Amino acid sequence: MPQSPTLPGPHILYGGDYNPEQWSEDLWLKDMQLMQQAGVNLVSIGIFGWSKLEPQEGVFDFQWLDLLLDLLHQHGIQANLGTATASPPAWMAHTYPETLPVNAQGTVYGFGSRQQYSPASPIYREKAARLVRQLAERYGKHPAVVMWHINNEYGCHIQECFSESTAQAFRGWLRHRYGDLQTLNQVWGTAFWSQTYHQWEHIQPPRMMPAFPNPTQVLDWRRFSSDMIQECMQMEVDLLREITPHLPVNTNFLGISRAVNQRALAATEDVVSIDIYPDPAQQNAPQDTALQADWARSLRDGQGWILMEQAPSQVQWRAINQPKRPGQMRLLSYSMIARGAQGVMFFQWRQSKAGAEKYHSGMVPHTGVSSRIWQEIQSLGQELKALPTLKPQMKAKVAIIIDWDSWQALEQDSHTHNHLKLLDQVQCYHQALWKENILTDLVTSYHDLSPYQLVLTPSLPILSETAAANLRQYVKEGGHLVMGYFSGITDQNDHIHAATRHGSYNPLMCDVLGIRIREFSGHDPEEALLLDNGLHASHWSEDVELQGATPLAHFTHELYPHSPAITRHNHGLGQAYHLATQLKADSMHQFLKTVLKTAQVKAPLQVPEGIEVVRWEDGTLFLLNHHPTPQTVTLPEPHTDLLGGPSHQSELFLAARGVAILQPQPVTVAP
Ligand code: GAL
C-alpha cells in the first residue's frame, strides 16, 4: 500500500481559517506581515470561496486565489487549501433547486446561510467534482499548498435530506444492502403495525409520521445519510489522490458528534482534524476539551491530529457568549498538544466585519493589535515556534467504547427513557478519569482491547455477537470491564436479542457479568436514586438477580428494593462490573477510583486537584494548571521545562493557568 503523505512539519502548525475574500486586497499584505509576527505557518483558505471561484456556472475566476497563494508563499506561510464545496453559490440554488436540502416536514431549505445542499444530489456532486478537479489541477503543484481541506464540518447543519432524489438513493442503498424485500421486511420487523412492503417504490425515508417511526428504518436511514456524506467526501478524496497524490487530505470534524459516522470518514483521509469549542464560562471546559482531543486522537487509533478550529476567545453561536479568560486559550491549546495535537489552528484569522459571525472572535480582533486577544495569539505563536520538534506518543490504559450504530439506536424515541444521551454518559466516565489524570482512548467494541487494563461501556443497547465475543474474550484474558445500564439489549438490527427469552436482558454478556437482568425502568432525571452504600444515582434502575456476581451496592428505591445496583464478577482472569443505574458525577468518581485501583491503573504523578497531567512514552510530562491561581507541584526527579521555566529539583511553581512541558534531565555521570 502506498504510504499516506505526511503532515507538513516539523513544527506545530499554527494559524487559522483565512477568508481574505471578505476584505479588500490592500489589506492582504498587512495580513501577511501580521501573520509573520504571530508565527503563523499555515492558513486554511478558500473554504467558503465557491461563489468567488465560480461566480457563474462554469465560469471560473482563479485570479484572486493565484495572487493570494503567491503572497502566502512569498511570506513563508503554507496553505491548507479548501476545496470550497461546503457552500454552493446562489446560482446553484436558483438553477438547480433540486439540490437544496429538504427536512422531514417537506420544507425546502433556502439560500442565504450555508451548507444548503443535499448530499445525495447528483447535480451537487457533479458541480463539486468539477470545482475540485479545477482546483487540484491548478494548485496541486503550487509551492504554498501543503494540504487539502475537504469541505467543512460535514453534517454540521445538514445531516439528512428528505428530497425525492434522496428517497430514490435510499431505495438503491437498501436494495444493495438487502437484495430482496423479504429480507428487508424481516430486518425492519415490518410485521408490526402492518408495515410490510411489497414493492421497493413504496419505501420512503422516515418523513413526518402520525406516530413513532419504525426504529430499524430510522437506523438504516441514519446509516444511509452518513454514507451519502461519506460518498461526497470519498469523491473528493479520490479526485485529489488521483491528481495530487503527494498532498495529504483531511476534513475538519465538528467535535465529537453523532451527526455522521466520523470514524468511518476518518478512515478515508490521511490525517484527522477537528474543531473544538468548549464554553469558557463552564467549569468543565478543560475536561470537555480533553474529551474531544482524546476522541480526535482515537479516530485513527493514536495518529497525530490537527486542531483545525478553536475560538481565539468568544464564539457567537451560543445563547450567551463569554470570552476566554486571560491565559485560557494558551492553556487549552497546550492541553490539546499534550493529547496529540500537531496543529493549533483557529477560526478565524481576521474577525469579520459583516455576516453572521461578526461577533465571533478572530486572531486579529475588530480592535486590532492593541487587544488582549492579539497579544495572546502572537505570544503563543512565537512560543510554539521556539519549541523543539515534539513527537507525541502515548499509550492509554483505559478505553471508553462508543459504537456509532448503538449511539443512533440509544437516542431514538419510543424507548424506556427518551432523554438518555450517550455523550452525557461518556462525559461522566471521562470526567472521573480526567480528574484522576488517567489518559483515555475512545474505541469501538470491535477494537483489539488487549492494550487496555480497563474498558468502560456507557449504555450500549446494540451489541452484536461479534462485539460481545470481543468483550468476553477481553475479560477472560484478564481485562477489567465496566458495563453500563441498558446495554446488550438488541442485535445489529435493533431487535431484542432472541436469547433474552431464557430469562435475562443483555443475554450475550450476563454470564460474564454474573447476573440476570429481569426488568428495567426509566426515572425522571430529577428523581434522586440513593444506593445503600451512599452513592447517588438517577435516570435508570434495573431488577438484577445475582448469578455469581458480588453486589457492591443496592437500590433503596421501592421499585426494585434491595436489587443490586453495582456488581462485580470474576470471569476467566478478569473482572466484569455492571452498573444498573446512572451514577452522579461525584459518585462515579468515587466508584471509578476503586475500579482503577483494582485494575492497577495509576496516574503519572500525584498533583493537587485541577492540575492536568499527561505523560508521553518518551517521558515528556505536561502539567496544566486549570486554576486561576498559582499552584505548586512536587516532582520526583529533576526536569527541564521546554517552555523556559527554571530547571526544577523537586518543587515546580505553576503560574495561574500556567503550563510546563517537562523532560527528564539527562543524568550527568561524575568523571
Ligand atoms: C465552525 C465552522 C466555522 C465557523 C465556526 C464558528 O463550526 O467550521 O466555519 O462557523 O464554527 O465557531
Short mmCIF file of C-alpha atoms in Angstrom, two decimals, residues 27 38 74 181 201 263 286 289 313 328 339 582:
data_model
loop_
_atom_site.label_atom_id
_atom_site.label_comp_id
_atom_site.label_asym_id
_atom_site.label_seq_id
_atom_site.Cartn_x
_atom_site.Cartn_y
_atom_site.Cartn_z
CA LEU A 27 -5.31 44.59 3.49
CA ALA A 38 2.28 35.88 15.13
CA GLN A 74 6.44 34.92 -0.54
CA LEU A 181 -37.85 -7.25 0.08
CA GLU A 201 -41.05 2.07 -4.72
CA ARG A 263 -14.72 7.04 12.49
CA PRO A 286 -10.81 21.81 30.36
CA THR A 289 -11.52 19.91 25.65
CA SER A 313 -11.82 33.94 22.56
CA GLN A 328 -7.06 30.16 28.92
CA ARG A 339 -3.12 14.81 23.85
CA GLN A 582 -26.51 6.29 36.11
#
